[in-house]
Coordinates of C-alpha atoms and ligand atoms in Angstrom, one line a residue:
X1 CA -28.4 21.7 36.1
X2 CA -26.5 19.9 38.9
X3 CA -23.1 19.8 38.6
X4 CA -22.2 16.5 37.1
X5 CA -24.7 17.0 34.7
X6 CA -22.8 20.3 33.6
X7 CA -19.6 18.3 33.6
X8 CA -20.7 15.1 31.6
X9 CA -22.3 17.7 28.7
X10 CA -18.8 19.6 28.3
X11 CA -16.9 16.5 28.4
X12 CA -19.5 14.9 25.6
X13 CA -18.5 17.7 23.6
X14 CA -15.1 17.1 24.1
X15 CA -15.1 13.9 23.4
X16 CA -17.3 14.5 20.4
X17 CA -14.0 16.9 19.0
X18 CA -11.5 14.5 20.1
X19 CA -13.1 11.4 17.7
X20 CA -13.5 14.6 15.1
X21 CA -16.8 13.7 13.8
X22 CA -18.2 16.7 13.8
X23 CA -16.5 19.8 12.7
X24 CA -15.4 21.5 16.0
X25 CA -14.2 25.0 13.8
X26 CA -17.5 26.8 15.3
X27 CA -15.7 27.0 18.5
X28 CA -13.1 29.3 17.8
X29 CA -13.4 32.4 18.0
X30 CA -13.7 34.5 14.2
X31 CA -13.6 38.4 14.8
X32 CA -11.5 38.6 17.4
X33 CA -7.7 38.7 16.0
X34 CA -7.4 41.5 12.6
X35 CA -4.6 40.4 10.6
X36 CA -1.5 40.6 11.6
X37 CA -0.1 42.5 7.9
X38 CA -1.8 45.4 6.4
X39 CA -1.6 43.9 3.2
X40 CA -4.7 41.3 0.9
X41 CA -3.3 38.0 2.5
X42 CA -1.7 35.6 -0.1
X43 CA -0.6 32.1 1.4
X44 CA 2.7 30.3 0.4
X45 CA 1.7 27.8 2.3
X46 CA -0.7 26.2 4.8
X47 CA -1.8 24.5 8.0
X48 CA -1.3 21.4 8.4
X49 CA 0.5 20.7 4.8
X50 CA 3.8 18.5 4.7
X51 CA 6.9 19.4 5.4
X52 CA 10.5 17.6 6.2
X53 CA 9.4 15.3 9.4
X54 CA 6.3 17.6 10.4
X55 CA 3.0 19.1 9.6
X56 CA 3.3 22.4 9.0
X57 CA 2.0 24.6 11.8
X58 CA 0.5 27.8 10.9
X59 CA 0.1 30.1 7.7
X60 CA 2.9 31.6 5.7
X61 CA 1.5 34.4 4.6
X62 CA 3.2 35.8 1.7
X63 CA 5.0 39.6 2.3
X64 CA 5.2 40.6 -1.9
X65 CA 8.9 39.2 -2.1
X66 CA 9.8 42.1 0.2
X67 CA 11.0 42.7 3.9
X68 CA 10.8 44.5 6.4
X69 CA 6.3 44.4 6.4
X70 CA 5.3 45.8 9.1
X71 CA 3.8 43.5 12.0
X72 CA 0.9 44.3 13.5
X73 CA -0.7 42.4 17.0
X74 CA -3.3 41.5 15.5
X75 CA -4.9 41.5 19.3
X76 CA -3.8 42.9 23.1
X77 CA -1.9 41.0 25.1
X78 CA 1.4 40.9 25.7
X79 CA 5.3 39.9 24.8
X80 CA 5.5 36.6 26.2
X81 CA 9.1 35.1 24.4
X82 CA 11.4 36.4 22.1
X83 CA 13.3 33.3 20.3
X84 CA 16.2 33.6 18.2
X85 CA 17.7 30.4 16.3
X86 CA 20.4 30.9 13.4
X87 CA 18.2 28.5 11.7
X88 CA 13.8 27.8 12.8
X89 CA 11.8 30.0 13.0
X90 CA 15.7 32.3 13.0
X91 CA 13.9 35.8 14.7
X92 CA 10.7 35.0 16.3
X93 CA 8.5 36.6 18.6
X94 CA 5.5 35.5 21.0
X95 CA 2.0 37.4 22.1
X96 CA -0.4 36.7 24.8
X97 CA -3.5 37.2 24.7
X98 CA -6.6 37.1 27.0
X99 CA -9.0 34.8 25.2
X100 CA -6.4 31.6 26.2
X101 CA -4.6 32.2 23.1
X102 CA -1.1 32.5 21.9
X103 CA 0.2 34.3 18.6
X104 CA 3.8 32.8 17.0
X105 CA 5.3 35.5 14.1
X106 CA 8.5 33.9 12.5
X107 CA 11.5 34.3 9.9
X108 CA 11.9 38.2 11.3
X109 CA 14.2 40.5 10.8
X110 CA 14.0 42.6 13.4
X111 CA 11.5 44.6 16.6
X112 CA 9.6 47.2 17.6
X113 CA 12.2 49.4 19.1
X114 CA 12.3 49.1 22.5
X115 CA 12.3 45.2 22.3
X116 CA 14.7 45.4 19.9
X117 CA 16.8 47.2 22.8
X118 CA 15.9 44.8 24.9
X119 CA 17.1 41.5 23.4
X120 CA 20.7 43.3 22.3
X121 CA 21.0 43.8 26.2
X122 CA 20.3 40.4 26.5
X123 CA 21.9 39.1 24.0
X124 CA 25.3 41.4 25.2
X125 CA 24.7 40.1 28.5
X126 CA 24.5 36.5 28.2
X127 CA 26.9 36.9 24.6
X128 CA 25.2 35.0 23.2
X129 CA 23.5 35.6 19.1
X130 CA 21.2 32.4 20.0
X131 CA 19.0 33.2 23.3
X132 CA 15.2 32.7 24.4
X133 CA 13.6 35.7 26.8
X134 CA 10.7 35.1 28.1
X135 CA 9.5 38.5 29.6
X136 CA 7.7 38.9 32.5
X137 CA 4.0 39.6 31.4
X138 CA 3.8 43.8 32.3
X139 CA 7.2 44.1 30.5
X140 CA 6.0 44.9 26.6
X141 CA 2.1 45.1 26.9
X142 CA 0.8 45.5 23.4
X143 CA -2.5 47.0 21.6
X144 CA -4.2 45.5 19.1
X145 CA -2.8 46.8 16.0
X146 CA 0.4 48.2 17.1
X147 CA 3.1 47.7 15.2
X148 CA 5.4 44.5 17.2
X149 CA 8.2 43.7 14.2
X150 CA 8.8 43.3 10.7
X151 CA 8.9 40.6 8.7
X152 CA 11.9 39.3 6.8
X153 CA 13.7 35.6 5.5
X154 CA 15.9 34.4 9.2
X155 CA 16.2 31.3 9.8
X156 CA 15.5 28.3 7.9
X157 CA 13.3 30.3 5.1
X158 CA 13.9 30.4 1.8
X159 CA 11.9 33.7 0.7
X160 CA 10.5 36.5 2.7
X161 CA 7.7 35.9 4.3
X162 CA 5.6 35.9 8.2
X163 CA 5.2 32.2 9.5
X164 CA 2.1 32.9 11.5
X165 CA 0.6 30.6 14.0
X166 CA -2.4 30.2 16.7
X167 CA -1.7 28.6 20.1
X168 CA -3.2 27.4 23.0
X169 CA -0.9 28.9 25.2
X170 CA -1.6 26.2 28.3
X171 CA -0.8 23.3 25.5
X172 CA 0.9 25.2 23.3
X173 CA -1.7 23.1 20.8
X174 CA -1.1 24.8 17.5
X175 CA -4.8 25.3 15.3
X176 CA -5.2 25.9 11.9
X177 CA -5.5 30.1 12.0
X178 CA -7.7 30.4 9.4
X179 CA -10.4 28.9 12.3
X180 CA -10.7 32.4 13.1
X181 CA -11.9 34.7 10.4
X182 CA -9.2 35.6 8.6
X183 CA -9.7 36.5 4.5
X184 CA -8.0 34.5 2.5
X185 CA -9.8 34.3 -0.8
X186 CA -10.3 29.7 -2.3
X187 CA -12.2 29.5 -4.5
X188 CA -10.3 26.1 -5.8
X189 CA -10.3 22.7 -5.2
X190 CA -7.6 20.6 -4.1
X191 CA -5.9 18.3 -6.5
X192 CA -5.0 14.8 -7.0
X193 CA -2.2 13.1 -8.3
X194 CA -1.7 9.8 -7.9
X195 CA -3.2 6.9 -6.3
X196 CA -1.3 4.0 -4.6
X197 CA -2.6 0.6 -4.0
X198 CA -1.0 -1.5 -0.9
X199 CA -0.9 -5.2 -0.7
X200 CA -0.8 -6.3 2.7
X201 CA -0.9 -10.6 4.1
X202 CA -2.8 -11.6 7.6
X203 CA -0.3 -9.9 9.7
X204 CA -1.7 -6.5 10.2
X205 CA 1.5 -5.1 12.6
X206 CA 3.7 -5.1 9.5
X207 CA 3.9 -2.8 6.2
X208 CA 2.5 -3.7 3.2
X209 CA 4.3 -5.9 1.7
X210 CA 3.8 -4.0 -2.3
X211 CA 2.6 -0.8 -3.5
X212 CA 1.5 0.4 -7.4
X213 CA 0.8 2.9 -8.0
X214 CA -1.3 5.2 -11.1
X215 CA -1.1 7.9 -12.4
X216 CA -4.5 10.3 -11.3
X217 CA -5.6 12.7 -13.8
X218 CA -8.5 15.0 -14.4
X219 CA -10.6 15.0 -18.5
X220 CA -13.9 16.9 -18.6
X221 CA -13.9 18.3 -15.1
X222 CA -13.2 14.5 -13.4
X223 CA -9.9 12.7 -11.7
X224 CA -10.2 10.0 -13.8
X225 CA -7.2 6.6 -13.1
X226 CA -7.0 4.2 -15.4
X227 CA -9.2 5.5 -17.5
X228 CA -12.0 4.9 -16.1
X229 CA -11.5 0.8 -15.7
X230 CA -11.1 -1.3 -12.6
X231 CA -7.9 -1.9 -11.2
X232 CA -7.1 -5.4 -9.3
X233 CA -6.5 -6.4 -6.4
X234 CA -6.3 -9.1 -3.8
X235 CA -7.0 -9.7 0.0
X236 CA -6.5 -7.2 2.1
X237 CA -5.5 -3.7 0.5
X238 CA -4.9 -0.8 1.5
X239 CA -4.9 2.5 -0.7
X240 CA -2.6 5.7 -0.6
X241 CA -3.3 9.4 -2.6
X242 CA -1.5 12.6 -3.2
X243 CA -2.4 15.7 -3.2
X244 CA -1.8 18.9 -2.9
X245 CA -4.4 22.1 -2.6
X246 CA -4.0 25.7 -4.1
X247 CA -5.8 29.2 -3.2
X248 CA -6.9 31.6 -4.9
X249 CA -4.2 34.0 -6.1
X250 CA -0.8 32.5 -5.1
X251 CA 0.7 29.1 -7.3
X252 CA 1.7 27.4 -4.2
X253 CA 1.0 23.7 -3.9
X254 CA -0.3 23.8 0.0
X255 CA -1.8 20.9 1.5
X256 CA -5.3 19.4 1.9
X257 CA -7.8 20.1 4.9
X258 CA -9.5 16.5 5.1
X259 CA -9.4 13.6 3.4
X260 CA -12.0 10.8 3.1
X261 CA -12.6 7.1 1.6
X262 CA -15.6 4.8 1.1
X263 CA -15.4 1.5 0.0
X264 CA -19.3 1.0 -1.8
X265 CA -20.6 4.4 0.2
X266 CA -19.6 2.7 3.7
X267 CA -16.2 5.0 4.8
X268 CA -13.2 2.8 5.9
X269 CA -10.9 6.0 6.3
X270 CA -11.4 9.7 7.5
X271 CA -8.9 12.6 8.5
X272 CA -8.5 16.3 9.0
X273 CA -6.4 18.5 10.4
X274 CA -7.8 20.5 12.9
X275 CA -5.0 21.2 14.9
X276 CA -1.4 19.6 16.0
X277 CA 0.8 18.2 18.8
X278 CA 4.3 19.5 18.4
X279 CA 5.3 16.2 20.1
X280 CA 3.3 14.3 18.4
X281 CA 4.3 16.2 14.3
X282 CA 7.3 13.7 14.0
X283 CA 4.0 10.9 13.2
X284 CA 3.9 12.4 9.9
X285 CA 6.6 10.2 8.3
X286 CA 4.1 7.2 8.9
X287 CA 0.7 9.5 7.7
X288 CA 2.8 9.1 4.2
X289 CA 4.4 6.7 2.4
X290 CA 8.2 7.1 3.4
X291 CA 9.7 5.0 1.0
X292 CA 8.2 6.6 -1.8
X293 CA 9.1 10.3 -0.5
X294 CA 13.1 9.0 0.2
X295 CA 13.1 7.1 -3.1
X296 CA 11.2 9.5 -5.2
X297 CA 10.1 12.1 -3.3
X298 CA 6.6 12.2 -4.1
X299 CA 4.2 12.3 -0.7
X300 CA 1.3 9.9 -0.4
X301 CA -1.0 10.2 2.1
X302 CA -1.7 6.9 3.2
X303 CA -5.4 5.7 4.0
X304 CA -4.6 3.3 7.3
X305 CA -3.1 4.0 9.9
X306 CA -0.3 2.0 11.7
X307 CA -0.4 0.6 15.0
X308 CA 2.7 2.5 15.9
X309 CA 0.9 6.3 14.7
X310 CA -0.6 8.3 17.2
X311 CA -1.5 11.3 15.2
X312 CA -4.8 12.3 17.1
X313 CA -5.9 13.7 13.4
X314 CA -7.8 10.0 12.2
X315 CA -11.2 9.3 12.3
X316 CA -10.3 5.7 11.6
X317 CA -10.1 2.9 14.6
X318 CA -6.2 1.8 14.6
X319 CA -5.0 -1.0 11.7
X320 CA -8.7 0.1 9.7
X321 CA -8.6 1.9 6.4
X322 CA -7.3 -2.0 5.1
X323 CA -10.6 -4.1 3.5
X324 CA -10.3 -7.3 2.1
X325 CA -11.0 -8.1 -1.5
X326 CA -12.6 -11.0 -2.1
X327 CA -11.7 -13.0 -5.8
X328 CA -14.2 -12.3 -8.7
X329 CA -15.9 -9.4 -6.4
X330 CA -16.2 -5.9 -7.6
X331 CA -16.0 -2.5 -5.6
X332 CA -16.2 0.7 -6.0
X333 CA -14.3 3.3 -4.1
X334 CA -14.4 6.9 -4.2
X335 CA -12.3 9.4 -2.3
X336 CA -13.9 12.6 -0.6
X337 CA -10.7 15.5 -0.8
X338 CA -11.7 18.7 1.1
X339 CA -9.7 22.0 1.4
X340 CA -10.6 24.3 4.2
X341 CA -12.6 26.7 2.4
X342 CA -15.0 23.8 1.4
X343 CA -13.3 22.9 -1.8
X344 CA -13.8 19.7 -2.8
X345 CA -12.5 17.5 -5.3
X346 CA -13.3 13.5 -5.3
X347 CA -12.5 10.4 -7.1
X348 CA -14.4 7.3 -7.9
X349 CA -12.6 4.0 -9.1
X350 CA -12.7 0.4 -9.4
X351 CA -11.3 -2.3 -8.0
X352 CA -11.9 -5.8 -9.6
X353 CA -11.2 -8.8 -6.8
X354 CA -8.8 -10.9 -8.7
X355 CA -6.3 -14.2 -7.6
X356 CA -3.9 -13.7 -4.8
X357 CA -0.4 -14.2 -6.8
X358 CA 2.3 -15.9 -5.2
X359 CA 4.7 -13.8 -3.0
X360 CA 8.0 -13.6 -3.7
X361 CA 9.8 -13.4 0.1
X362 CA 12.6 -11.6 -0.3
X363 CA 15.2 -12.8 2.3
X364 CA 17.4 -10.4 3.2
X365 CA 21.5 -11.0 5.1
X366 CA 20.5 -11.5 9.0
X367 CA 16.7 -10.8 9.6
X368 CA 15.7 -10.1 12.8
X369 CA 11.4 -9.4 14.2
X370 CA 11.7 -6.0 15.7
X371 CA 8.3 -5.2 17.3
X372 CA 6.9 -2.1 17.1
X373 CA 5.9 -1.9 20.9
X374 CA 9.0 -4.0 22.2
X375 CA 12.3 -2.7 23.1
X376 CA 14.7 -4.2 20.4
X377 CA 18.2 -4.8 20.1
X378 CA 20.4 -6.4 17.8
X379 CA 23.8 -6.9 18.3
X380 CA 27.2 -8.1 15.9
X381 CA 30.8 -8.4 16.5
X382 CA 31.8 -4.6 15.8
X383 CA 28.1 -3.2 15.7
X384 CA 25.6 -2.7 18.8
X385 CA 22.1 -1.2 18.7
X386 CA 19.3 -0.4 21.6
X387 CA 16.5 0.8 20.6
X388 CA 13.6 1.7 23.2
X389 CA 9.6 0.8 22.2
X390 CA 7.5 3.3 20.0
X391 CA 10.7 4.1 18.1
X392 CA 9.5 2.1 15.0
X393 CA 5.6 2.5 13.8
X394 CA 4.9 -1.1 13.1
X395 CA 6.4 -4.3 13.2
X396 CA 10.0 -5.6 10.1
X397 CA 12.3 -8.0 9.6
X398 CA 15.1 -5.8 10.5
X399 CA 18.4 -6.9 8.3
X400 CA 21.8 -5.9 8.7
X401 CA 24.9 -6.6 6.7
X402 CA 28.2 -5.2 5.8
X403 CA 31.1 -4.0 2.9
X404 CA 34.9 -3.0 3.5
X405 CA 36.2 -0.4 5.2
X406 CA 36.7 2.5 2.4
X407 CA 39.7 5.5 2.1
X408 CA 37.8 8.0 4.1
X409 CA 36.1 5.1 6.8
X410 CA 37.6 3.6 10.6
X411 CA 35.4 1.0 10.4
X412 CA 33.7 -0.9 7.7
X413 CA 29.9 0.4 6.5
X414 CA 27.2 -0.8 8.1
X415 CA 24.6 -1.7 6.2
X416 CA 21.5 -0.9 9.5
X417 CA 18.3 -1.9 7.5
X418 CA 17.0 0.5 5.5
X419 CA 16.6 4.4 5.2
X420 CA 13.5 4.2 3.5
X421 CA 11.8 2.8 6.7
X422 CA 10.9 6.3 9.4
X423 CA 11.4 6.3 13.0
X424 CA 10.2 8.3 15.8
X425 CA 12.7 7.8 18.8
X426 CA 15.9 7.8 18.9
X427 CA 17.9 5.2 19.1
X428 CA 21.5 3.8 20.1
X429 CA 23.9 3.2 17.6
X430 CA 28.0 2.0 18.7
X431 CA 30.4 1.1 16.2
X432 CA 34.1 -0.6 17.0
X433 CA 37.0 1.5 15.2
X434 CA 39.1 0.0 13.5
X435 CA 43.0 0.6 15.3
X436 CA 43.4 3.8 15.3
X437 CA 46.5 6.5 16.8
X438 CA 45.1 7.8 20.3
X439 CA 45.5 10.9 19.6
X440 CA 42.7 10.9 17.3
X441 CA 40.6 9.2 20.4
X442 CA 38.5 12.5 20.5
X443 CA 37.8 13.4 17.1
X444 CA 35.7 10.2 16.1
X445 CA 32.4 10.3 15.1
X446 CA 30.2 8.2 13.5
X447 CA 28.9 9.4 10.2
X448 CA 25.9 8.0 7.7
X449 CA 26.1 8.2 4.0
X450 CA 23.0 10.7 2.2
X451 CA 21.2 10.1 -1.4
X452 CA 24.8 11.6 -2.9
X453 CA 27.0 8.8 -0.7
X454 CA 28.5 11.6 0.4
X455 CA 28.8 11.4 4.7
X456 CA 26.7 13.1 7.3
X457 CA 28.0 13.5 11.3
X458 CA 25.6 11.3 13.4
X459 CA 27.9 12.9 16.6
X460 CA 29.3 10.9 18.6
X461 CA 32.2 10.0 21.6
X462 CA 34.3 7.4 22.0
X463 CA 34.7 5.4 25.1
X464 CA 35.3 2.2 25.6
X465 CA 36.8 0.8 22.5
X466 CA 33.7 1.9 21.0
X467 CA 32.0 5.3 18.6
X468 CA 28.3 5.6 20.8
X469 CA 26.1 7.8 18.7
X470 CA 22.0 8.4 19.0
X471 CA 20.0 8.5 15.1
X472 CA 16.6 8.9 14.0
X473 CA 17.1 7.3 11.3
X474 CA 18.6 3.9 9.8
X475 CA 20.5 3.6 6.9
X476 CA 24.3 2.9 6.4
X477 CA 26.8 4.3 8.7
X478 CA 30.6 4.1 9.4
X479 CA 32.8 5.9 12.0
X480 CA 35.3 8.2 10.0
X481 CA 37.3 11.7 12.6
X482 CA 36.5 15.1 12.3
X483 CA 40.3 16.6 12.1
X484 CA 40.2 19.5 10.3
X485 CA 39.2 23.3 11.1
X486 CA 36.4 25.3 10.3
X487 CA 36.5 27.5 6.9
X488 CA 36.4 31.4 7.9
X489 CA 36.6 33.5 4.7
X490 CA 36.5 37.0 5.3
X491 CA 34.0 38.7 2.3
X492 CA 34.4 42.4 2.9
X493 CA 37.4 42.6 6.0
X494 CA 40.7 42.8 5.4
X495 CA 43.6 43.1 7.0
X496 CA 44.5 47.0 8.1
X497 CA 41.7 47.4 5.0
X498 CA 39.5 50.5 5.0
X499 CA 35.7 50.0 6.4
X500 CA 34.8 53.9 7.8
X501 CA 32.1 53.3 5.5
X502 CA 31.2 49.9 5.8
X503 CA 27.5 49.1 7.9
X504 CA 28.8 45.6 8.4
X505 CA 31.7 43.2 8.8
X506 CA 30.6 40.1 6.8
X507 CA 32.5 36.5 7.6
X508 CA 31.3 33.0 6.3
X509 CA 32.0 30.1 8.4
X510 CA 31.6 26.3 7.4
X511 CA 32.8 23.2 8.4
X512 CA 33.4 19.8 6.5
X513 CA 31.7 17.2 9.4
X514 CA 31.1 17.9 12.7
X515 CA 29.4 21.7 12.6
X516 CA 30.0 24.3 13.7
X517 CA 29.3 24.3 17.8
X518 CA 31.0 28.0 18.5
X519 CA 31.7 31.0 16.8
X520 CA 33.2 34.6 19.1
X521 CA 34.0 37.6 17.8
X522 CA 35.2 40.7 19.3
X523 CA 36.2 43.9 18.6
X524 CA 39.0 45.8 20.4
X525 CA 38.3 41.9 22.6
X526 CA 35.3 42.7 23.1
X527 CA 32.1 40.3 22.6
X528 CA 30.7 41.7 19.9
X529 CA 27.1 40.1 18.4
X530 CA 27.4 38.9 15.2
X531 CA 23.6 37.9 14.2
X532 CA 24.6 33.8 12.1
X533 CA 22.4 32.8 9.6
X534 CA 23.1 29.0 9.3
X535 CA 21.7 28.6 5.5
X536 CA 23.7 31.4 4.1
X537 CA 27.2 29.9 6.0
X538 CA 27.0 34.0 7.1
X539 CA 28.3 35.5 10.5
X540 CA 27.1 39.6 10.6
X541 CA 28.0 42.4 12.6
X542 CA 26.3 45.7 12.2
X543 CA 28.8 48.7 13.2
X544 CA 26.9 50.7 16.4
X545 CA 27.1 54.8 16.6
X546 CA 29.4 54.1 19.9
X547 CA 32.2 52.6 18.1
X548 CA 34.9 55.4 17.4
X549 CA 37.1 57.0 14.4
X550 CA 40.5 54.6 14.1
X551 CA 42.3 51.5 14.7
X552 CA 40.3 48.6 15.8
X553 CA 41.0 44.9 15.7
X554 CA 38.6 42.0 14.8
X555 CA 39.1 38.8 16.2
X556 CA 37.0 35.9 15.5
X557 CA 36.9 32.1 16.9
X558 CA 35.3 29.2 15.0
X559 CA 34.9 25.9 16.7
X560 CA 33.7 23.0 15.5
X561 CA 32.1 19.9 17.3
X562 CA 34.9 18.3 17.4
X563 CA 36.6 21.1 19.3
X564 CA 39.3 22.6 15.7
X565 CA 38.7 25.5 15.9
X566 CA 39.9 27.8 13.5
X567 CA 40.4 32.0 13.8
X568 CA 40.8 34.9 12.1
X569 CA 42.1 38.6 13.4
X570 CA 42.8 41.7 11.5
X571 CA 43.1 45.7 12.4
X572 CA 40.5 47.5 10.5
X573 CA 40.0 51.7 10.2
X574 CA 36.9 53.6 10.6
Ligands
ZN601 ZN1 6.0 28.6 8.1

């Protein structure tokens, strides 16, 4: 075979896979990796399930409610990365294998002894708990079945489990680990819980004009909407579905693998989640009905693709998925939902084309057209907004209004469009504060207000009379100042206390607005490793054997994002 012909065949296969027409799971090695745990596998989270601002990038393996389960190398390889964070994956380990894949372990408690020793040395050298290390390929070689780490609940984990990923070592694209032959029992089909029907005007670049939600119920093994009676719609119509998947032996509501929609037996929408790219994962906010998520916490997956959505999970062409419903006509629709084990659930429903009702246009104040593929700007007396192209997923009628300042704020409250419209990229926002005492200029920041109307820092800096920040959300914004130092609350240490039997020193730290930016704990004037668990606002120092008996001096400095510093110091006995 000539080189050219050979390439063409390979190219053809790649194109086929990218179009997602065929299931390409056949390309994954099925018996290369052993399980990273020595217990039967049950999942509290699966690949691709819907999370806040991302699709879940791996499997969450249950660890029987306990920590410190040994984690085994699933194949030969070497430790290529060690990353320690207060949030996120917490303590994480990456192992690169010889077949082009890298496996990732998150929320760990600890590492194999030689890795743990090396890590601690590096943390002391850098005087930082948070660290990222990229060891040389011959430093920590592992063999299939070696214990490499111990499971835990570190970082932003909500209970003991092992987060397990399989990535392409070069591109870092993540794949569904269940394609690699791990044994997870699943005879349970996905569940369908609600159907959304959307109506659009002629402009296909904009979002729907309205949405109706219908609960989906199960009767005699079949999913039914509206008691089996037809629903009505007219004009350009789109649909959405709320689903979840359960696996055998666990209550957790995980994600479904694929959703397909047929109109009178022809496919008008299809997506499946085989792999994910980290730079695209935030497009989940276009994939789901973001407004419904913000308002009612429902995760409806839309069965139409918005023009600015760049996810590669769709077979459907951009803007497809929407369909024309003609007055007086009847249509039969079928949803087919699958999990990765091949279990199927179906929902059949009928639509009757009704007479198009007059649209009520709700004109908002100062509406201005924003185009998703253009740079967008907005200026008024006290604010300036500059948004890069492709920050939006669709065109919007941008709205702006202003409310008077409150006692808390140093500016009016600016309502910048709606917090129900998602954004992919940051935009620049400047707000002019009222006359303020010059002494607090460097304490100013921009806040948004959460659903309880509490201020949340969006960061920012005062310069040339305005405070400027970058943000990825719309909503209400104002200028505030953070002049309060972080709070430090000792848990088990007291001034001149006896810690001779204690294994650790624990201290709680928190900040009211700008957040913890820096902390430094030391004993007898030397930096010591204090592990930071941000979800519990907890700093922990673990005594090591080198600490001599007698009197010692502990001190801790904590600084927030606006350079307000708190200090705690105590002598203790050991
Ligand atoms: Zn996870």
